């Protein structure tokens, strides 16, 4: 018959043997390729083209000049650490990136199965606003009251263990967990975090020192307005005017580039923070001797690398850090993967979350040796790097060199940076994060669950902390995922005049004849061969949803087909079996004028969307078949359409082929022999008989739904309809 599957797929044992043979063939060369992949610089550096150098130099220099003010601002204003630790985090992230980066995420041929340490040339790793705020809140929660030196040790130890956890996640290929947090939830969390960052900078922007900016944003905002009378004059002047100056440069350069075509001004826009920082630091230095002008400045930043501290690697100390780890690990991973995926989509390459997490783990664990606190991929600096024309990882190397040069030559000048100006830089840097709030409107129009996920991430950040928002966002994502798995869409299909199979009760289709003239959706007429139930499951058939699918299928039969098991006495049934009573109640409700329902002939299961069937799902099919045969009083054959080959072996266990009995669904027919499972040792005769049974049962498996329905119709003609026997029913 057309569309019928003719050949048995390979068993799991055969698949494993084939995989083992392929692995054995490649094994001699795999260790060498794996070690080489850990140092990808050895692969791309010899082929480096000198003509790339200018693009890398411009991008590296631009990002370096952007990274210096951002790193100082994030460390001092968000993480609550001395400013130099932001610079240490920035330069070590950039240098490690340059050493381990590969171009556009290229994977060496034949190594796709391996976990490679891969970075992407578009991405810049270093301190970020959201992660720095998370570190600051962790210090406030878990190291409250500690000295500055002790808080630095806590932050560096947090970076070390964050890196270790990330390495474990990546090396053991647990990066799949990132896929459980959808984009809407991440966007809501990020937009809320951006607003939280801005609110946290308001007190410093105007020189208020009495507000605890690590409180929930709502509380910070309340305390800010209460303490507004204590704002200092010159801090307010420096903070507000510098913010206006930054925004003026941003919008004017955007206008000049986009409207006037003056493309070179984009670099002025990239360096707006640096330009403003230089100007206001110069003003601060110029008035340093005027005692009447009082405002806060950064003060001493140690020369070079003399201020480096190291983490506490003692296991006993780790217990103090571990409570803060989950939130920091999740924030850093989500931020980095979001950056990498964004530029992967823009530039046309795919990403591997495991590879990225390993890369970030190395940056954090090794960075803690030279004074770096937790780092991740930066959206803003990565965008500038890509727009500046970076050609290879050399651009990151140049960025790291720029930051190191700053540490060895500009620390005296950095002493006079006004604190309020750093707050204005932070506020401007997170503006792009707040813009992600625009996603709420299309989410509301497209999917209510995605919209609610966005709202959960956004609201919890605003009223609580980043850590609580992360937990709430992940919990919501898992809850929605489990709900969708446990309550999949199960459709009762009918065929339209055009041959399409749809569920007219679940889908909203417009009739071509009326769609152009009416705003009311019209469902096209559908039909299905008499006595045939066509079910489509839009999800994997697994233990969370098996009972639900069983209930939906039985309910569909109850409402569409006649109860024909009248020969079984009520006393012989289970006390809980009220199917016959339910059927009679439904028929009474329909009234005497209603057409009698047909007898159930066969069930056709559309498995085109079923990606996996576990043992619970398999047991559900067995239970469904038993229940329907008790309902009908005779065997009910099951036909499968579009089953994946990996599932056929399991589904052959459903007693489809009845040996020694009439295959047609004639009332009172014997159920025949069923396949015996769980017999560990079988004779050759039993193996051959089972193979023949499986081959014979393939006549119930089809590549398309039309073929399966056609077979069900032609092979179940002898079914009692009402009170008379009908043959060749179409």
Coordinates of N, CA and C in Angstrom, one line a residue, residues 63-64 66-75 78-79 81 83-98 119-120 122-135 159 162 166 328 331-333 335-337 339-340 356 359-364 367 371-382 385 396 399-400 403:
X63 N 37.4 50.2 21.7 CA 36.8 49.4 22.8 C 37.6 49.7 24.0
X64 N 39.0 49.8 23.9 CA 39.8 50.0 25.1 C 39.5 51.4 25.7
X66 N 36.7 52.9 25.5 CA 35.3 52.8 26.1 C 35.4 51.9 27.4
X67 N 36.2 50.9 27.4 CA 36.3 50.0 28.6 C 36.8 50.7 29.8
X68 N 37.7 51.6 29.7 CA 38.3 52.2 30.8 C 37.3 53.0 31.7
X69 N 36.6 53.9 31.2 CA 35.6 54.6 32.0 C 34.5 53.7 32.5
X70 N 34.0 52.7 31.6 CA 33.0 51.8 32.0 C 33.4 50.9 33.2
X71 N 34.6 50.4 33.1 CA 35.1 49.5 34.1 C 35.3 50.1 35.4
X72 N 35.8 51.4 35.4 CA 35.9 52.1 36.6 C 34.5 52.4 37.2
X73 N 33.6 52.8 36.4 CA 32.2 53.1 36.8 C 31.5 51.9 37.4
X74 N 31.6 50.7 36.7 CA 30.9 49.5 37.1 C 31.5 49.0 38.5
X75 N 32.8 49.0 38.6 CA 33.4 48.5 39.8 C 33.1 49.4 41.0
X78 N 28.7 50.2 41.1 CA 27.7 49.1 41.1 C 28.2 47.9 41.9
X79 N 29.4 47.5 41.7 CA 30.0 46.3 42.5 C 30.4 46.8 43.9
X81 N 33.3 48.0 44.7 CA 34.7 47.7 44.9 C 35.6 48.9 44.5
X83 N 38.0 51.1 42.3 CA 37.9 51.3 40.9 C 38.9 50.4 40.1
X84 N 40.1 50.2 40.7 CA 41.1 49.4 39.9 C 40.7 48.0 39.6
X85 N 39.8 47.4 40.4 CA 39.4 46.0 40.1 C 38.5 45.9 38.9
X86 N 37.9 47.0 38.5 CA 37.2 47.0 37.2 C 38.2 47.0 36.1
X87 N 39.3 47.7 36.2 CA 40.3 47.7 35.2 C 41.0 46.3 35.1
X88 N 41.3 45.7 36.3 CA 41.9 44.4 36.2 C 41.0 43.4 35.5
X89 N 39.7 43.4 35.9 CA 38.7 42.5 35.2 C 38.6 42.7 33.7
X90 N 38.7 44.0 33.3 CA 38.6 44.3 31.9 C 39.8 43.8 31.1
X91 N 41.0 44.1 31.6 CA 42.2 43.7 30.8 C 42.4 42.2 30.7
X92 N 42.1 41.5 31.8 CA 42.4 40.0 31.8 C 41.4 39.3 31.0
X93 N 40.1 39.8 31.0 CA 39.1 39.2 30.1 C 39.5 39.4 28.6
X94 N 39.9 40.6 28.3 CA 40.3 40.9 26.9 C 41.5 40.0 26.4
X95 N 42.5 39.9 27.3 CA 43.7 39.2 26.9 C 43.4 37.7 26.8
X96 N 42.6 37.1 27.7 CA 42.3 35.7 27.7 C 41.4 35.4 26.4
X97 N 40.6 36.4 26.1 CA 39.8 36.3 24.9 C 40.7 36.1 23.6
X98 N 41.7 37.0 23.6 CA 42.6 37.0 22.4 C 43.4 35.7 22.3
X119 N 35.8 31.2 21.7 CA 35.3 32.6 21.8 C 34.9 33.1 20.5
X120 N 34.2 34.2 20.4 CA 33.9 34.8 19.1 C 34.5 36.2 19.0
X122 N 33.5 38.9 17.8 CA 32.7 40.0 18.0 C 32.4 40.4 19.5
X123 N 32.7 39.4 20.4 CA 32.3 39.5 21.8 C 33.4 40.0 22.6
X124 N 33.1 40.9 23.6 CA 34.1 41.4 24.5 C 33.7 41.0 25.9
X125 N 34.6 40.4 26.6 CA 34.4 39.9 28.0 C 35.0 40.9 29.0
X126 N 34.2 41.2 30.0 CA 34.7 42.1 31.0 C 33.6 42.4 32.0
X127 N 33.7 43.4 32.8 CA 32.7 43.8 33.8 C 31.5 44.4 33.0
X128 N 30.3 44.0 33.4 CA 29.1 44.6 32.9 C 28.2 45.2 34.0
X129 N 27.3 46.0 33.6 CA 26.4 46.7 34.5 C 25.6 45.8 35.4
X130 N 24.9 44.9 34.7 CA 24.0 44.0 35.4 C 24.7 43.0 36.3
X131 N 25.8 42.4 35.8 CA 26.6 41.5 36.7 C 27.3 42.2 37.8
X132 N 27.8 43.4 37.5 CA 28.4 44.2 38.6 C 27.4 44.6 39.7
X133 N 26.2 44.9 39.3 CA 25.2 45.2 40.3 C 24.9 43.9 41.1
X134 N 24.8 42.7 40.4 CA 24.6 41.5 41.1 C 25.7 41.2 42.1
X135 N 27.0 41.5 41.8 CA 28.1 41.3 42.7 C 27.9 42.3 43.9
X159 N 34.4 35.1 41.9 CA 34.8 35.0 40.5 C 35.4 33.6 40.2
X162 N 32.7 30.9 40.5 CA 31.8 31.1 39.3 C 32.4 30.4 38.1
X166 N 31.1 27.2 36.0 CA 30.9 27.3 34.6 C 31.6 26.3 33.8
X328 N 24.8 34.6 40.6 CA 25.9 35.2 39.8 C 26.2 34.3 38.6
X331 N 23.2 34.8 36.0 CA 23.3 36.1 35.4 C 24.4 36.2 34.4
X332 N 25.6 35.7 34.7 CA 26.7 35.8 33.8 C 26.5 34.9 32.6
X333 N 26.0 33.7 32.8 CA 25.8 32.8 31.7 C 24.7 33.4 30.7
X335 N 23.7 36.5 30.3 CA 24.2 37.7 29.6 C 25.1 37.3 28.5
X336 N 26.0 36.4 28.8 CA 27.0 36.0 27.7 C 26.4 35.3 26.6
X337 N 25.5 34.4 26.8 CA 24.9 33.6 25.7 C 24.0 34.5 24.9
X339 N 24.5 37.7 24.4 CA 25.4 38.5 23.5 C 25.9 37.7 22.3
X340 N 26.3 36.5 22.6 CA 26.9 35.6 21.5 C 25.8 35.3 20.5
X356 N 30.8 28.2 24.9 CA 30.8 29.6 25.5 C 31.0 29.6 27.0
X359 N 34.5 28.8 27.9 CA 35.3 29.9 27.7 C 35.2 31.0 28.8
X360 N 34.0 31.2 29.2 CA 33.7 32.2 30.3 C 34.2 31.6 31.6
X361 N 34.1 30.3 31.8 CA 34.7 29.7 33.1 C 36.2 29.9 33.2
X362 N 36.9 29.8 32.1 CA 38.3 30.0 32.1 C 38.6 31.5 32.4
X363 N 37.9 32.4 31.8 CA 38.1 33.8 32.1 C 37.9 34.2 33.5
X364 N 36.9 33.6 34.1 CA 36.6 34.0 35.5 C 37.5 33.3 36.5
X367 N 41.0 34.7 35.8 CA 41.0 36.1 36.1 C 41.1 36.4 37.6
X371 N 43.1 39.6 40.3 CA 42.3 40.6 40.8 C 41.0 40.9 40.0
X372 N 40.5 39.9 39.3 CA 39.3 40.2 38.5 C 38.1 39.6 39.3
X373 N 37.0 40.4 39.3 CA 35.7 39.9 39.8 C 34.9 39.4 38.7
X374 N 33.7 38.7 38.9 CA 33.0 38.0 37.9 C 32.7 38.9 36.6
X375 N 33.0 38.3 35.5 CA 32.9 39.0 34.2 C 32.0 38.2 33.2
X376 N 31.5 38.8 32.2 CA 30.7 38.2 31.2 C 30.8 39.0 29.9
X377 N 30.1 38.5 28.9 CA 30.0 39.3 27.6 C 29.3 40.6 27.8
X378 N 29.9 41.6 27.2 CA 29.3 43.0 27.3 C 28.5 43.3 26.0
X379 N 27.3 43.7 26.1 CA 26.5 44.1 24.9 C 27.0 45.3 24.3
X380 N 27.2 46.4 25.1 CA 27.6 47.7 24.6 C 29.0 47.6 23.9
X381 N 30.0 47.1 24.6 CA 31.4 47.0 24.0 C 31.4 46.1 22.9
X382 N 30.7 45.0 22.9 CA 30.6 44.1 21.7 C 30.0 44.8 20.5
X385 N 32.6 47.1 19.2 CA 33.7 46.3 18.5 C 33.3 45.9 17.2
X396 N 40.9 42.2 20.5 CA 40.7 42.0 21.9 C 42.1 42.2 22.6
X399 N 42.7 45.8 22.9 CA 41.9 46.3 24.0 C 42.6 46.1 25.4
X400 N 43.0 44.9 25.6 CA 43.7 44.6 26.9 C 45.0 45.4 27.1
X403 N 44.1 49.0 28.2 CA 43.7 49.0 29.6 C 45.0 48.9 30.5

